[in-house]
Amino acid sequence: MTLDLFADADLQQPERFESIGAQSCVLRGFALPWVERLLPALAKVLAQAPFRQMVTPGGFTMSAGLSSCGALGWTSDRDGYRYTRVDPQSGRPWPEMPEVFRQLAEDAARVAGFAHFAADACLINRYVPGAKMSLHQDRNERDFSAPVVSVSLGLPAIFLFGGHERGDKTQRIPLFHGDIVVWGGVDRLRFHGVLPIKDGHHPRLGAERLNFTLRTAG
Ligand code: SIN
Ligand code: FE2
């Protein structure tokens, strides 16, 4: 499969670019041509910073396994949510952000209307069937002028995309292997989450869903 199949002109086709807000969209299948480069890069990151179950400040263990790469990685524990330069589990800097992650995120952000996106943090989530992500805002980053770029692989999910208040109505957006969601600008702080993942088997990834979100954190 060649990259020019997914050139910008092609993405302007309405079936590939789905608007979900004034400055947010789903880019259907955008990551598909990248998958075979993403997965080995991801394996290298995970060898240095394996998935772990984090605890929220309120004392709940998150059902998704988490890791990070890039200059800054995201951590949650009883003291709160924050970005750190060092992986608290290994005591070493977080693994470097693979070039293929940065490039994909920059391309997707540009197509979504955000030129020159430079991610310095990438959170990696692993969901097994039953795992979910409660409604939350991504607000630990210093720079809200940069969007969030979210890449989904493996089992499908229902992504909840809400408003600026926790109680606002949510859109239910099915996400499939290779889909990318971008939210930024006026939509940057909208609440979002993921419903419990249904049982299933994905031909490439088996019984799991991987999601990575790229941000400008520092
Ligand atoms: C997140 O909000 O961190 C994850 C979103 C997703 O898994 O699709
Ligand atoms: Fe999030």
XYZ file of C-alpha atoms and ligand atoms in Angstrom:
227
model
C 0.000 0.000 0.000
C 1.478 3.334 -0.941
C 1.274 6.516 1.037
C -0.179 8.568 -1.778
C -3.382 6.549 -1.471
C -3.863 8.631 1.650
C -2.709 11.978 0.305
C -4.501 15.061 1.639
C -6.759 15.355 -1.403
C -8.064 11.876 -0.696
C -8.755 12.768 2.926
C -10.970 15.627 1.912
C -13.439 13.000 0.778
C -16.286 13.217 3.253
C -16.251 9.510 4.072
C -12.674 9.747 5.383
C -12.879 13.061 7.219
C -15.684 13.156 9.776
C -16.206 16.376 11.646
C -17.199 15.826 15.286
C -16.871 19.451 16.401
C -15.785 22.901 15.233
C -12.107 21.940 15.521
C -12.235 18.181 15.943
C -12.544 15.272 13.555
C -12.112 11.569 12.952
C -9.719 10.624 10.145
C -10.941 7.161 9.197
C -8.178 4.679 8.453
C -5.515 7.377 8.425
C -2.996 5.258 10.352
C -3.513 2.065 8.323
C -0.536 2.567 5.986
C 1.649 3.230 9.052
C 0.723 0.211 11.181
C 3.629 -2.023 10.210
C 6.059 0.756 11.167
C 4.177 1.768 14.307
C 4.046 -1.677 15.911
C 7.809 -2.441 15.994
C 8.480 1.103 17.263
C 5.860 0.568 19.935
C 7.423 -2.773 20.948
C 10.770 -1.017 21.507
C 9.145 1.639 23.665
C 7.302 -0.982 25.721
C 10.475 -3.004 26.270
C 11.859 0.039 28.113
C 8.622 1.239 29.715
C 6.147 -1.656 30.070
C 2.426 -1.105 30.573
C 1.446 -0.609 34.196
C -1.835 -0.100 36.048
C -1.855 3.389 37.484
C -3.815 4.579 40.481
C -5.912 7.750 40.344
C -5.552 10.425 43.040
C -8.894 9.147 44.358
C -7.421 5.673 44.866
C -8.957 3.822 41.904
C -6.811 1.547 39.757
C -7.233 2.439 36.095
C -8.445 -0.469 33.986
C -6.282 0.462 30.982
C -2.564 -0.259 31.155
C -0.473 2.867 30.596
C 2.937 3.771 29.309
C 4.511 6.836 27.702
C 7.271 7.944 25.417
C 8.737 11.305 24.509
C 10.496 13.954 26.564
C 7.559 13.951 28.978
C 5.491 11.018 30.196
C 2.204 11.063 32.048
C 1.834 9.617 35.518
C -0.977 9.259 37.990
C -0.714 8.266 41.635
C -2.200 9.237 44.992
C -0.449 12.631 44.703
C -2.197 13.569 41.448
C -1.803 13.585 37.677
C 1.308 15.089 36.137
C 3.991 14.882 33.483
C 7.491 13.787 34.450
C 10.793 13.525 32.569
C 11.631 10.257 34.299
C 9.598 7.051 34.338
C 8.920 6.567 38.065
C 8.972 2.792 37.584
C 12.462 2.553 36.048
C 14.014 5.780 37.337
C 15.183 6.470 33.771
C 13.990 9.028 31.218
C 10.921 7.903 29.280
C 11.787 6.152 25.992
C 12.401 8.488 23.090
C 9.402 9.276 20.898
C 9.794 7.151 17.747
C 10.149 9.287 14.620
C 7.264 7.409 12.992
C 4.930 8.488 15.853
C 5.916 12.147 15.501
C 5.560 12.093 11.743
C 2.147 10.421 11.765
C 0.855 12.841 14.401
C 2.140 15.855 12.498
C 0.518 14.649 9.270
C -2.817 13.906 10.936
C -2.837 17.244 12.765
C -2.150 19.112 9.528
C -5.037 17.403 7.738
C -7.242 18.285 10.730
C -6.275 21.952 10.409
C -3.384 22.224 12.880
C -0.137 23.014 11.075
C 3.283 22.363 12.659
C 2.114 20.126 15.481
C 5.196 19.119 17.467
C 4.389 16.399 20.002
C 6.716 16.009 22.980
C 4.603 13.477 24.859
C 2.803 10.306 23.835
C 0.593 8.358 26.237
C 0.021 4.752 25.327
C -3.065 2.943 26.586
C -3.734 -0.775 26.421
C -7.308 -1.951 26.794
C -8.305 -5.570 27.170
C -12.012 -6.455 26.919
C -13.851 -4.792 29.793
C -11.291 -1.988 30.208
C -12.532 1.581 29.810
C -11.553 5.199 30.279
C -13.865 7.398 32.345
C -14.864 10.839 31.093
C -12.031 13.321 31.616
C -10.350 16.368 30.138
C -6.730 16.338 28.952
C -5.550 19.330 30.919
C -2.123 18.530 32.355
C -0.394 19.955 29.275
C 1.079 23.422 29.411
C 0.064 24.446 25.904
C -3.624 24.129 24.999
C -3.047 25.773 21.615
C -1.751 22.400 20.374
C -4.307 19.680 19.598
C -4.482 16.111 20.898
C -3.934 13.450 18.229
C -5.302 10.028 19.186
C -4.449 6.869 17.211
C -6.496 3.684 17.686
C -5.348 0.161 16.839
C -6.819 -3.291 17.385
C -10.263 -3.963 18.822
C -12.961 -1.358 18.169
C -14.140 1.065 20.845
C -16.924 3.517 21.448
C -15.322 6.902 22.044
C -17.402 9.337 24.076
C -16.944 12.941 23.032
C -18.642 15.367 25.361
C -18.648 19.088 25.967
C -16.889 21.439 28.345
C -18.877 20.345 31.379
C -18.730 16.810 32.717
C -22.511 16.514 32.542
C -22.823 17.654 28.913
C -24.324 15.284 26.374
C -21.765 12.982 24.739
C -21.481 11.819 21.151
C -20.791 8.073 20.803
C -18.212 7.617 18.094
C -17.155 4.102 17.033
C -13.391 3.906 16.509
C -11.711 1.167 14.506
C -8.188 -0.056 13.817
C -6.302 2.750 12.074
C -8.680 5.601 12.920
C -7.302 8.882 14.263
C -9.212 11.469 16.276
C -7.917 15.030 16.498
C -9.354 17.640 18.869
C -7.933 21.103 19.414
C -8.653 24.817 19.408
C -12.090 25.513 20.855
C -12.558 21.752 21.368
C -9.232 21.143 23.114
C -10.684 20.797 26.611
C -13.780 18.791 25.802
C -14.523 15.833 28.067
C -13.948 12.434 26.485
C -13.722 8.782 27.440
C -14.049 5.215 26.197
C -16.836 2.725 26.974
C -15.807 -0.755 28.159
C -14.189 -2.615 25.270
C -16.243 -5.556 24.010
C -14.851 -9.063 23.763
C -13.345 -9.826 20.411
C -10.342 -10.820 18.407
C -8.529 -8.453 16.095
C -6.632 -10.168 13.253
C -3.441 -8.160 13.859
C -3.575 -7.428 17.605
C -5.687 -10.181 19.116
C -7.816 -9.413 22.149
C -6.631 -5.874 22.785
C -7.017 -2.273 21.794
C -4.066 0.078 21.763
C -4.498 3.813 21.772
C -1.822 6.426 21.769
C -2.405 10.102 22.218
C 0.177 12.660 21.223
C 0.292 16.067 22.848
C 2.462 19.093 23.330
C 2.894 18.853 27.074
C 5.889 20.990 27.998
C -7.470 8.999 26.407
O -8.320 9.865 26.473
O -6.396 9.090 27.011
C -7.666 7.750 25.608
C -8.678 7.834 24.521
C -8.816 6.530 23.791
O -8.382 5.480 24.290
O -9.397 6.518 22.680
Fe -7.747 11.816 27.299
